[in-house]
């Protein structure tokens, strides 16, 4: 992708993960550079979450390797430089907003009040500091979850469907913030199955059945597929027709 | 009221059960298991022999006691040993070499009889006492100068608890260790299951935290509350506070005022070691549950057998051999033993029994810590 430029922040070399007979990640190569937002797009069950877990060192690859800032994963010291937002809520419902955030901040080694206040400001939860998570709406929980991911200002950020349940106005703010983080040098990988978020990314990775089927900027992929619609482009790269059925005899997944 | 909707609800329950094989199995197997175990404990337990040491008795009395003991109607074997000195008899009971001592002082019309037991287990000793009293009645002829004279009053003596101690005096100190163990196990099990299911464990493991840090943090957090629980329970067991009548509320007392001999501090250490073990047992077993209900299902499988076999209600030595062997790998057995030694017999750190119990409990706690920590990254490699 980048013959020159800064050293890769996130790398995957023929990364594979098999669960019994299912190849969830099936030979993925990646080379993600600092300062950019990458969109990982694919349908449910295509391997997005498994790929992110491998990259974040939460799961051990069956073969191949993942590297963060040049260090082979899983590596515990590297975890402090990663921000990972899981797809599930992953918050303590009995604890308050501030207590949840304080807990994850302490584990990450970022225990300054300023860092906590700053990130609460960002997700607009400053006035709900004392509320137990139990009382928050789904969207507020997503915001708190994002705050827990970013509180230690990690240079590598993995976001698994970060904007699910977030209203459009806040979604715009989320993306504006992702952009600021990238401008400050962070490497961001956002998994999504919503194609309309794709254009906010610098580069896209289409993933299907554990394989990267296409990669490039939105414009490049559109040009290659000769369509203006990314969804149509995805179907075309996946070898499916406009109604999602396989064309030219390639197997349905 | 629509029968169709009622049936739909009922059917939903049945389908849920059909998927949850464990709940289904437990529904039928757990009661059988627990009842069978209880039956085995009660039926299989040996009545035991009673070692009776008789001090200061004339040969004729010893002979008469022996022939009374040989009576086939007596359903328990009594082994009689005669010695001269009364203190030796008391020592034999204290050291556990004899169950009951019969001390005979004086002779003729001035004869005095004293029965000595340990005073550590009122129920068991009550049974033994009855047998010995029956023997004395049977041997009355050898004791009394004139046929038909009244038997002298038999005085009671115990080494540890007072002769009027009841079952509560023997049981309450033992509960100290058991409660902390069982409650902490349930609380940690559910708490850690939530970490696993709710995704917070995943988020935790995405930080530089180590397994040892998680396990240690959990142990400190839960042991803190276990410690408070033990202190409150100890105070309740030992104290007796009279609350005066206040308006319509009559006067009442708080606390059980249980007699104890030993240091509550050592009992506290026993309870704390149990709690640390329980935290990590909870972490370990939470791997094998998917729902909070399934944690609760561990109660009949993990907790009840320990309560039955650990020596809380029946002495371990009286259990059938197989169950005795099982009892000796259960932490509860050692905690109960240590608590009895300390709280009833007044043993301290100098006692080799207490030292061994504490060492075993510490070893078991460490084993559970390793097991618990071992399950944390399993899914994560």
PDB file of C-alpha atoms in Angstrom, chain A:
ATOM      1  CA  UNK A   1       0.000   0.000   0.000  1.00  0.00           C
ATOM      2  CA  UNK A   2       2.743   2.406   0.997  1.00  0.00           C
ATOM      3  CA  UNK A   3       6.034   1.807  -0.717  1.00  0.00           C
ATOM      4  CA  UNK A   4       7.516   4.711   1.255  1.00  0.00           C
ATOM      5  CA  UNK A   5       6.440   6.834   4.214  1.00  0.00           C
ATOM      6  CA  UNK A   6       6.489   6.151   7.950  1.00  0.00           C
ATOM      7  CA  UNK A   7       7.117   2.681   9.394  1.00  0.00           C
ATOM      8  CA  UNK A   8       4.002   0.507   9.675  1.00  0.00           C
ATOM      9  CA  UNK A   9       2.095   0.811  12.957  1.00  0.00           C
ATOM     10  CA  UNK A  10       0.065  -2.352  12.492  1.00  0.00           C
ATOM     11  CA  UNK A  11       1.142  -5.288  10.371  1.00  0.00           C
ATOM     12  CA  UNK A  12      -0.309  -8.687   9.598  1.00  0.00           C
ATOM     13  CA  UNK A  13       1.652 -11.362   7.752  1.00  0.00           C
ATOM     14  CA  UNK A  14      -0.438 -14.184   6.341  1.00  0.00           C
ATOM     15  CA  UNK A  15      -2.475 -14.080   9.558  1.00  0.00           C
ATOM     16  CA  UNK A  16      -4.777 -17.042  10.106  1.00  0.00           C
ATOM     17  CA  UNK A  17      -7.157 -18.127  12.819  1.00  0.00           C
ATOM     18  CA  UNK A  18      -9.140 -21.335  12.670  1.00  0.00           C
ATOM     19  CA  UNK A  19     -11.843 -22.445  15.096  1.00  0.00           C
ATOM     20  CA  UNK A  20     -12.181 -26.168  14.584  1.00  0.00           C
ATOM     21  CA  UNK A  21     -13.189 -26.265  10.923  1.00  0.00           C
ATOM     22  CA  UNK A  22     -14.072 -22.616  10.421  1.00  0.00           C
ATOM     23  CA  UNK A  23     -11.360 -20.338   9.046  1.00  0.00           C
ATOM     24  CA  UNK A  24     -12.411 -17.083  10.677  1.00  0.00           C
ATOM     25  CA  UNK A  25      -9.322 -15.276   9.437  1.00  0.00           C
ATOM     26  CA  UNK A  26      -7.833 -16.875   6.401  1.00  0.00           C
ATOM     27  CA  UNK A  27      -4.476 -15.440   5.340  1.00  0.00           C
ATOM     28  CA  UNK A  28      -4.689 -11.687   5.906  1.00  0.00           C
ATOM     29  CA  UNK A  29      -1.812  -9.308   5.118  1.00  0.00           C
ATOM     30  CA  UNK A  30      -2.001  -5.764   6.429  1.00  0.00           C
ATOM     31  CA  UNK A  31       0.253  -2.751   6.569  1.00  0.00           C
ATOM     32  CA  UNK A  32      -1.383   0.145   8.418  1.00  0.00           C
ATOM     33  CA  UNK A  33       0.455   3.471   8.706  1.00  0.00           C
ATOM     34  CA  UNK A  34       0.226   6.115  11.438  1.00  0.00           C
ATOM     35  CA  UNK A  35      -2.047   9.107  10.922  1.00  0.00           C
ATOM     36  CA  UNK A  36      -4.640   7.260   8.915  1.00  0.00           C
ATOM     37  CA  UNK A  37      -8.113   5.850   9.477  1.00  0.00           C
ATOM     38  CA  UNK A  38      -8.739   2.426   8.008  1.00  0.00           C
ATOM     39  CA  UNK A  39     -12.220   1.032   7.511  1.00  0.00           C
ATOM     40  CA  UNK A  40     -12.677  -2.722   7.883  1.00  0.00           C
ATOM     41  CA  UNK A  41     -15.879  -3.456   6.034  1.00  0.00           C
ATOM     42  CA  UNK A  42     -17.696  -6.706   5.665  1.00  0.00           C
ATOM     43  CA  UNK A  43     -20.932  -8.485   6.520  1.00  0.00           C
ATOM     44  CA  UNK A  44     -21.655 -10.035   9.904  1.00  0.00           C
ATOM     45  CA  UNK A  45     -19.526 -13.116  10.466  1.00  0.00           C
ATOM     46  CA  UNK A  46     -16.913 -12.135   7.888  1.00  0.00           C
ATOM     47  CA  UNK A  47     -14.098 -12.183  10.450  1.00  0.00           C
ATOM     48  CA  UNK A  48     -13.819  -8.501  11.381  1.00  0.00           C
ATOM     49  CA  UNK A  49     -13.917  -9.044  15.122  1.00  0.00           C
ATOM     50  CA  UNK A  50     -11.575 -12.034  15.025  1.00  0.00           C
ATOM     51  CA  UNK A  51      -9.077 -10.061  12.936  1.00  0.00           C
ATOM     52  CA  UNK A  52      -9.161  -7.141  15.383  1.00  0.00           C
ATOM     53  CA  UNK A  53      -8.740  -9.478  18.367  1.00  0.00           C
ATOM     54  CA  UNK A  54      -5.706 -11.041  16.676  1.00  0.00           C
ATOM     55  CA  UNK A  55      -4.171  -7.659  15.965  1.00  0.00           C
ATOM     56  CA  UNK A  56      -4.851  -6.468  19.516  1.00  0.00           C
ATOM     57  CA  UNK A  57      -3.180  -9.576  20.935  1.00  0.00           C
ATOM     58  CA  UNK A  58      -6.361 -10.853  22.584  1.00  0.00           C
ATOM     59  CA  UNK A  59      -6.276 -14.046  20.629  1.00  0.00           C
ATOM     60  CA  UNK A  60      -3.407 -16.140  19.382  1.00  0.00           C
ATOM     61  CA  UNK A  61      -3.092 -16.704  15.655  1.00  0.00           C
ATOM     62  CA  UNK A  62      -3.194 -20.246  14.313  1.00  0.00           C
ATOM     63  CA  UNK A  63      -0.394 -19.207  11.957  1.00  0.00           C
ATOM     64  CA  UNK A  64       1.143 -16.055  10.570  1.00  0.00           C
ATOM     65  CA  UNK A  65       1.864 -13.067  12.730  1.00  0.00           C
ATOM     66  CA  UNK A  66       0.526  -9.729  13.849  1.00  0.00           C
ATOM     67  CA  UNK A  67       2.836  -6.861  14.788  1.00  0.00           C
ATOM     68  CA  UNK A  68       2.112  -3.647  16.607  1.00  0.00           C
ATOM     69  CA  UNK A  69       4.791  -0.930  16.240  1.00  0.00           C
ATOM     70  CA  UNK A  70       7.166  -3.661  15.150  1.00  0.00           C
ATOM     71  CA  UNK A  71       6.499  -5.952  18.161  1.00  0.00           C
ATOM     72  CA  UNK A  72       5.031  -9.360  17.576  1.00  0.00           C
ATOM     73  CA  UNK A  73       1.633  -9.852  19.274  1.00  0.00           C
ATOM     74  CA  UNK A  74       0.462 -11.041  21.742  1.00  0.00           C
ATOM     75  CA  UNK A  75       2.728  -8.792  23.790  1.00  0.00           C
ATOM     76  CA  UNK A  76       1.543  -7.531  27.158  1.00  0.00           C
ATOM     77  CA  UNK A  77       3.647  -4.337  27.287  1.00  0.00           C
ATOM     78  CA  UNK A  78       2.276  -3.351  23.862  1.00  0.00           C
ATOM     79  CA  UNK A  79      -1.287  -3.522  25.194  1.00  0.00           C
ATOM     80  CA  UNK A  80      -0.766  -0.211  26.982  1.00  0.00           C
ATOM     81  CA  UNK A  81      -0.331   1.463  23.616  1.00  0.00           C
ATOM     82  CA  UNK A  82      -3.521   0.017  22.158  1.00  0.00           C
ATOM     83  CA  UNK A  83      -7.045   1.285  22.612  1.00  0.00           C
ATOM     84  CA  UNK A  84      -9.582  -1.462  21.981  1.00  0.00           C
ATOM     85  CA  UNK A  85     -13.315  -0.871  21.911  1.00  0.00           C
ATOM     86  CA  UNK A  86     -15.121  -4.199  21.901  1.00  0.00           C
ATOM     87  CA  UNK A  87     -18.402  -4.691  20.120  1.00  0.00           C
ATOM     88  CA  UNK A  88     -20.162  -5.580  23.369  1.00  0.00           C
ATOM     89  CA  UNK A  89     -20.794  -2.980  26.024  1.00  0.00           C
ATOM     90  CA  UNK A  90     -18.101  -4.301  28.399  1.00  0.00           C
ATOM     91  CA  UNK A  91     -18.855  -1.912  31.267  1.00  0.00           C
ATOM     92  CA  UNK A  92     -19.698  -2.524  34.922  1.00  0.00           C
ATOM     93  CA  UNK A  93     -23.428  -1.781  35.193  1.00  0.00           C
ATOM     94  CA  UNK A  94     -23.358  -1.132  38.966  1.00  0.00           C
ATOM     95  CA  UNK A  95     -20.499   1.349  38.787  1.00  0.00           C
ATOM     96  CA  UNK A  96     -20.920   4.980  37.834  1.00  0.00           C
ATOM     97  CA  UNK A  97     -19.604   6.546  34.648  1.00  0.00           C
ATOM     98  CA  UNK A  98     -16.621   8.034  36.479  1.00  0.00           C
ATOM     99  CA  UNK A  99     -15.907   4.773  38.347  1.00  0.00           C
ATOM    100  CA  UNK A 100     -15.893   2.727  35.135  1.00  0.00           C
ATOM    101  CA  UNK A 101     -13.637   5.216  33.434  1.00  0.00           C
ATOM    102  CA  UNK A 102     -11.371   5.526  36.469  1.00  0.00           C
ATOM    103  CA  UNK A 103     -10.996   1.751  36.639  1.00  0.00           C
ATOM    104  CA  UNK A 104      -9.958   1.269  33.025  1.00  0.00           C
ATOM    105  CA  UNK A 105      -7.780   4.370  33.170  1.00  0.00           C
ATOM    106  CA  UNK A 106      -5.942   2.956  36.210  1.00  0.00           C
ATOM    107  CA  UNK A 107      -5.359  -0.380  34.445  1.00  0.00           C
ATOM    108  CA  UNK A 108      -3.969   1.503  31.476  1.00  0.00           C
ATOM    109  CA  UNK A 109      -1.742   3.637  33.678  1.00  0.00           C
ATOM    110  CA  UNK A 110      -3.546   6.912  32.888  1.00  0.00           C
ATOM    111  CA  UNK A 111      -4.833   7.976  36.231  1.00  0.00           C
ATOM    112  CA  UNK A 112      -4.850  11.736  35.929  1.00  0.00           C
ATOM    113  CA  UNK A 113      -8.163  13.436  36.584  1.00  0.00           C
ATOM    114  CA  UNK A 114      -7.463  15.706  33.639  1.00  0.00           C
ATOM    115  CA  UNK A 115      -7.349  12.773  31.208  1.00  0.00           C
ATOM    116  CA  UNK A 116     -10.637  11.462  32.563  1.00  0.00           C
ATOM    117  CA  UNK A 117     -12.340  14.848  32.421  1.00  0.00           C
ATOM    118  CA  UNK A 118     -11.077  15.468  28.904  1.00  0.00           C
ATOM    119  CA  UNK A 119     -12.405  12.209  27.536  1.00  0.00           C
ATOM    120  CA  UNK A 120     -15.735  12.646  29.368  1.00  0.00           C
ATOM    121  CA  UNK A 121     -16.028  16.057  27.736  1.00  0.00           C
ATOM    122  CA  UNK A 122     -15.399  14.490  24.366  1.00  0.00           C
ATOM    123  CA  UNK A 123     -18.200  11.932  24.701  1.00  0.00           C
ATOM    124  CA  UNK A 124     -20.482  14.502  26.358  1.00  0.00           C
ATOM    125  CA  UNK A 125     -20.958  12.582  29.560  1.00  0.00           C
ATOM    126  CA  UNK A 126     -19.491  15.151  31.946  1.00  0.00           C
ATOM    127  CA  UNK A 127     -22.902  15.802  33.491  1.00  0.00           C
ATOM    128  CA  UNK A 128     -23.544  12.060  34.008  1.00  0.00           C
ATOM    129  CA  UNK A 129     -20.319  11.361  35.882  1.00  0.00           C
ATOM    130  CA  UNK A 130     -22.085   9.998  38.951  1.00  0.00           C
ATOM    131  CA  UNK A 131     -24.802   7.991  37.183  1.00  0.00           C
ATOM    132  CA  UNK A 132     -24.580   4.230  37.323  1.00  0.00           C
ATOM    133  CA  UNK A 133     -24.188   2.682  33.872  1.00  0.00           C
ATOM    134  CA  UNK A 134     -27.430   0.803  34.554  1.00  0.00           C
ATOM    135  CA  UNK A 135     -29.322   4.068  34.121  1.00  0.00           C
ATOM    136  CA  UNK A 136     -27.673   5.123  30.858  1.00  0.00           C
ATOM    137  CA  UNK A 137     -29.260   4.769  27.432  1.00  0.00           C
ATOM    138  CA  UNK A 138     -27.684   2.462  24.863  1.00  0.00           C
ATOM    139  CA  UNK A 139     -26.093   5.407  23.053  1.00  0.00           C
ATOM    140  CA  UNK A 140     -24.599   6.783  26.260  1.00  0.00           C
ATOM    141  CA  UNK A 141     -23.099   3.388  27.030  1.00  0.00           C
ATOM    142  CA  UNK A 142     -21.442   3.331  23.597  1.00  0.00           C
ATOM    143  CA  UNK A 143     -20.011   6.768  24.348  1.00  0.00           C
ATOM    144  CA  UNK A 144     -18.684   5.644  27.715  1.00  0.00           C
ATOM    145  CA  UNK A 145     -17.232   2.539  26.113  1.00  0.00           C
ATOM    146  CA  UNK A 146     -15.398   4.751  23.612  1.00  0.00           C
ATOM    147  CA  UNK A 147     -14.187   6.973  26.452  1.00  0.00           C
ATOM    148  CA  UNK A 148     -12.732   3.900  28.231  1.00  0.00           C
ATOM    149  CA  UNK A 149     -10.907   3.031  24.994  1.00  0.00           C
ATOM    150  CA  UNK A 150      -9.372   6.463  24.510  1.00  0.00           C
ATOM    151  CA  UNK A 151      -8.653   7.563  28.084  1.00  0.00           C
ATOM    152  CA  UNK A 152      -4.949   6.632  27.939  1.00  0.00           C
ATOM    153  CA  UNK A 153      -4.465   8.329  24.556  1.00  0.00           C
ATOM    154  CA  UNK A 154      -3.216   5.245  22.735  1.00  0.00           C
ATOM    155  CA  UNK A 155      -1.371   5.593  19.419  1.00  0.00           C
ATOM    156  CA  UNK A 156      -3.070   2.452  18.049  1.00  0.00           C
ATOM    157  CA  UNK A 157      -6.861   2.360  18.149  1.00  0.00           C
ATOM    158  CA  UNK A 158      -9.113  -0.567  17.245  1.00  0.00           C
ATOM    159  CA  UNK A 159     -12.838   0.184  17.190  1.00  0.00           C
ATOM    160  CA  UNK A 160     -15.286  -2.663  16.679  1.00  0.00           C
ATOM    161  CA  UNK A 161     -18.516  -1.125  15.369  1.00  0.00           C
ATOM    162  CA  UNK A 162     -18.138   2.043  17.464  1.00  0.00           C
ATOM    163  CA  UNK A 163     -21.163   3.943  16.208  1.00  0.00           C
ATOM    164  CA  UNK A 164     -23.880   1.318  16.642  1.00  0.00           C
ATOM    165  CA  UNK A 165     -26.727   2.918  18.555  1.00  0.00           C
ATOM    166  CA  UNK A 166     -25.144   6.360  18.442  1.00  0.00           C
ATOM    167  CA  UNK A 167     -27.392   9.114  17.103  1.00  0.00           C
ATOM    168  CA  UNK A 168     -26.407  10.925  13.866  1.00  0.00           C
ATOM    169  CA  UNK A 169     -25.323  14.179  15.512  1.00  0.00           C
ATOM    170  CA  UNK A 170     -22.993  12.412  17.921  1.00  0.00           C
ATOM    171  CA  UNK A 171     -21.801  10.092  15.186  1.00  0.00           C
ATOM    172  CA  UNK A 172     -20.525  13.136  13.282  1.00  0.00           C
ATOM    173  CA  UNK A 173     -18.681  14.257  16.412  1.00  0.00           C
ATOM    174  CA  UNK A 174     -17.202  10.785  16.900  1.00  0.00           C
ATOM    175  CA  UNK A 175     -15.790  10.848  13.398  1.00  0.00           C
ATOM    176  CA  UNK A 176     -14.514  14.397  13.786  1.00  0.00           C
ATOM    177  CA  UNK A 177     -12.654  13.221  16.861  1.00  0.00           C
ATOM    178  CA  UNK A 178     -11.272  10.129  15.125  1.00  0.00           C
ATOM    179  CA  UNK A 179      -9.990  12.500  12.457  1.00  0.00           C
ATOM    180  CA  UNK A 180      -8.293  14.695  15.079  1.00  0.00           C
ATOM    181  CA  UNK A 181      -6.676  11.637  16.671  1.00  0.00           C
ATOM    182  CA  UNK A 182      -5.390  10.513  13.277  1.00  0.00           C
ATOM    183  CA  UNK A 183      -4.073  13.989  12.544  1.00  0.00           C
ATOM    184  CA  UNK A 184      -2.168  13.769  15.825  1.00  0.00           C
ATOM    185  CA  UNK A 185      -0.529  10.572  14.569  1.00  0.00           C
ATOM    186  CA  UNK A 186      -2.809   7.760  15.752  1.00  0.00           C
ATOM    187  CA  UNK A 187      -3.462   4.694  13.639  1.00  0.00           C
ATOM    188  CA  UNK A 188      -7.163   3.832  13.652  1.00  0.00           C
ATOM    189  CA  UNK A 189      -8.885   0.704  12.419  1.00  0.00           C
ATOM    190  CA  UNK A 190     -12.688   0.878  12.448  1.00  0.00           C
ATOM    191  CA  UNK A 191     -14.755  -2.218  11.811  1.00  0.00           C
ATOM    192  CA  UNK A 192     -18.195  -1.616  10.412  1.00  0.00           C
ATOM    193  CA  UNK A 193     -20.846  -3.235   8.325  1.00  0.00           C
ATOM    194  CA  UNK A 194     -22.374   0.136   7.511  1.00  0.00           C
ATOM    195  CA  UNK A 195     -21.090   1.226   4.126  1.00  0.00           C
ATOM    196  CA  UNK A 196     -22.129   4.878   4.549  1.00  0.00           C
ATOM    197  CA  UNK A 197     -19.397   5.344   7.153  1.00  0.00           C
ATOM    198  CA  UNK A 198     -16.788   4.081   4.737  1.00  0.00           C
ATOM    199  CA  UNK A 199     -16.214   7.423   3.071  1.00  0.00           C
ATOM    200  CA  UNK A 200     -15.007   8.894   6.332  1.00  0.00           C
ATOM    201  CA  UNK A 201     -12.033   6.510   6.250  1.00  0.00           C
ATOM    202  CA  UNK A 202      -8.774   7.131   4.419  1.00  0.00           C
ATOM    203  CA  UNK A 203      -8.593   3.580   3.213  1.00  0.00           C
ATOM    204  CA  UNK A 204     -10.948   0.632   3.075  1.00  0.00           C
ATOM    205  CA  UNK A 205     -10.433  -3.063   3.512  1.00  0.00           C
ATOM    206  CA  UNK A 206     -13.251  -5.248   2.243  1.00  0.00           C
ATOM    207  CA  UNK A 207     -13.320  -8.517   4.138  1.00  0.00           C
ATOM    208  CA  UNK A 208     -15.393 -11.576   3.407  1.00  0.00           C
ATOM    209  CA  UNK A 209     -15.102 -15.108   4.787  1.00  0.00           C
ATOM    210  CA  UNK A 210     -11.843 -14.229   6.544  1.00  0.00           C
ATOM    211  CA  UNK A 211     -10.131 -12.883   3.428  1.00  0.00           C
ATOM    212  CA  UNK A 212      -9.403  -9.326   2.359  1.00  0.00           C
ATOM    213  CA  UNK A 213     -11.106  -9.191  -1.029  1.00  0.00           C
ATOM    214  CA  UNK A 214     -10.239  -5.599  -1.912  1.00  0.00           C
ATOM    215  CA  UNK A 215      -8.367  -2.632  -0.473  1.00  0.00           C
ATOM    216  CA  UNK A 216      -7.724   0.985  -1.354  1.00  0.00           C
ATOM    217  CA  UNK A 217      -9.309   4.399  -1.009  1.00  0.00           C
ATOM    218  CA  UNK A 218     -13.032   4.718  -1.590  1.00  0.00           C
ATOM    219  CA  UNK A 219     -12.368   6.411  -4.931  1.00  0.00           C
ATOM    220  CA  UNK A 220      -9.965   3.659  -6.038  1.00  0.00           C
ATOM    221  CA  UNK A 221     -12.419   0.905  -5.173  1.00  0.00           C
ATOM    222  CA  UNK A 222     -15.282   2.677  -6.951  1.00  0.00           C
ATOM    223  CA  UNK A 223     -13.177   3.178 -10.046  1.00  0.00           C
ATOM    224  CA  UNK A 224     -12.054  -0.448 -10.021  1.00  0.00           C
ATOM    225  CA  UNK A 225     -15.621  -1.711  -9.695  1.00  0.00           C
ATOM    226  CA  UNK A 226     -16.905   0.918 -12.095  1.00  0.00           C
ATOM    227  CA  UNK A 227     -19.691   2.007  -9.753  1.00  0.00           C
ATOM    228  CA  UNK A 228     -20.482   4.969  -7.510  1.00  0.00           C
ATOM    229  CA  UNK A 229     -22.013   2.762  -4.854  1.00  0.00           C
ATOM    230  CA  UNK A 230     -19.638   1.098  -2.388  1.00  0.00           C
ATOM    231  CA  UNK A 231     -22.178  -1.573  -1.559  1.00  0.00           C
ATOM    232  CA  UNK A 232     -22.369  -2.544  -5.223  1.00  0.00           C
ATOM    233  CA  UNK A 233     -18.580  -2.469  -5.350  1.00  0.00           C
ATOM    234  CA  UNK A 234     -18.406  -4.820  -2.352  1.00  0.00           C
ATOM    235  CA  UNK A 235     -20.813  -7.269  -3.978  1.00  0.00           C
ATOM    236  CA  UNK A 236     -18.791  -7.162  -7.149  1.00  0.00           C
ATOM    237  CA  UNK A 237     -15.488  -7.860  -5.368  1.00  0.00           C
ATOM    238  CA  UNK A 238     -17.236 -10.654  -3.485  1.00  0.00           C
ATOM    239  CA  UNK A 239     -18.369 -12.160  -6.780  1.00  0.00           C
ATOM    240  CA  UNK A 240     -22.043 -11.611  -6.026  1.00  0.00           C
ATOM    241  CA  UNK A 241     -24.735 -10.079  -8.194  1.00  0.00           C
ATOM    242  CA  UNK A 242     -26.883  -7.088  -7.239  1.00  0.00           C
ATOM    243  CA  UNK A 243     -29.186  -9.283  -5.147  1.00  0.00           C
ATOM    244  CA  UNK A 244     -26.379 -10.997  -3.264  1.00  0.00           C
ATOM    245  CA  UNK A 245     -26.400 -14.218  -5.294  1.00  0.00           C
ATOM    246  CA  UNK A 246     -23.143 -15.705  -6.553  1.00  0.00           C
ATOM    247  CA  UNK A 247     -22.242 -14.999 -10.196  1.00  0.00           C
ATOM    248  CA  UNK A 248     -19.800 -16.882 -12.440  1.00  0.00           C
ATOM    249  CA  UNK A 249     -20.062 -19.992 -10.331  1.00  0.00           C
ATOM    250  CA  UNK A 250     -18.053 -18.772  -7.328  1.00  0.00           C
ATOM    251  CA  UNK A 251     -19.371 -20.440  -4.176  1.00  0.00           C
ATOM    252  CA  UNK A 252     -21.878 -18.660  -1.989  1.00  0.00           C
ATOM    253  CA  UNK A 253     -20.687 -17.959   1.545  1.00  0.00           C
TER     254      UNK A 253
END
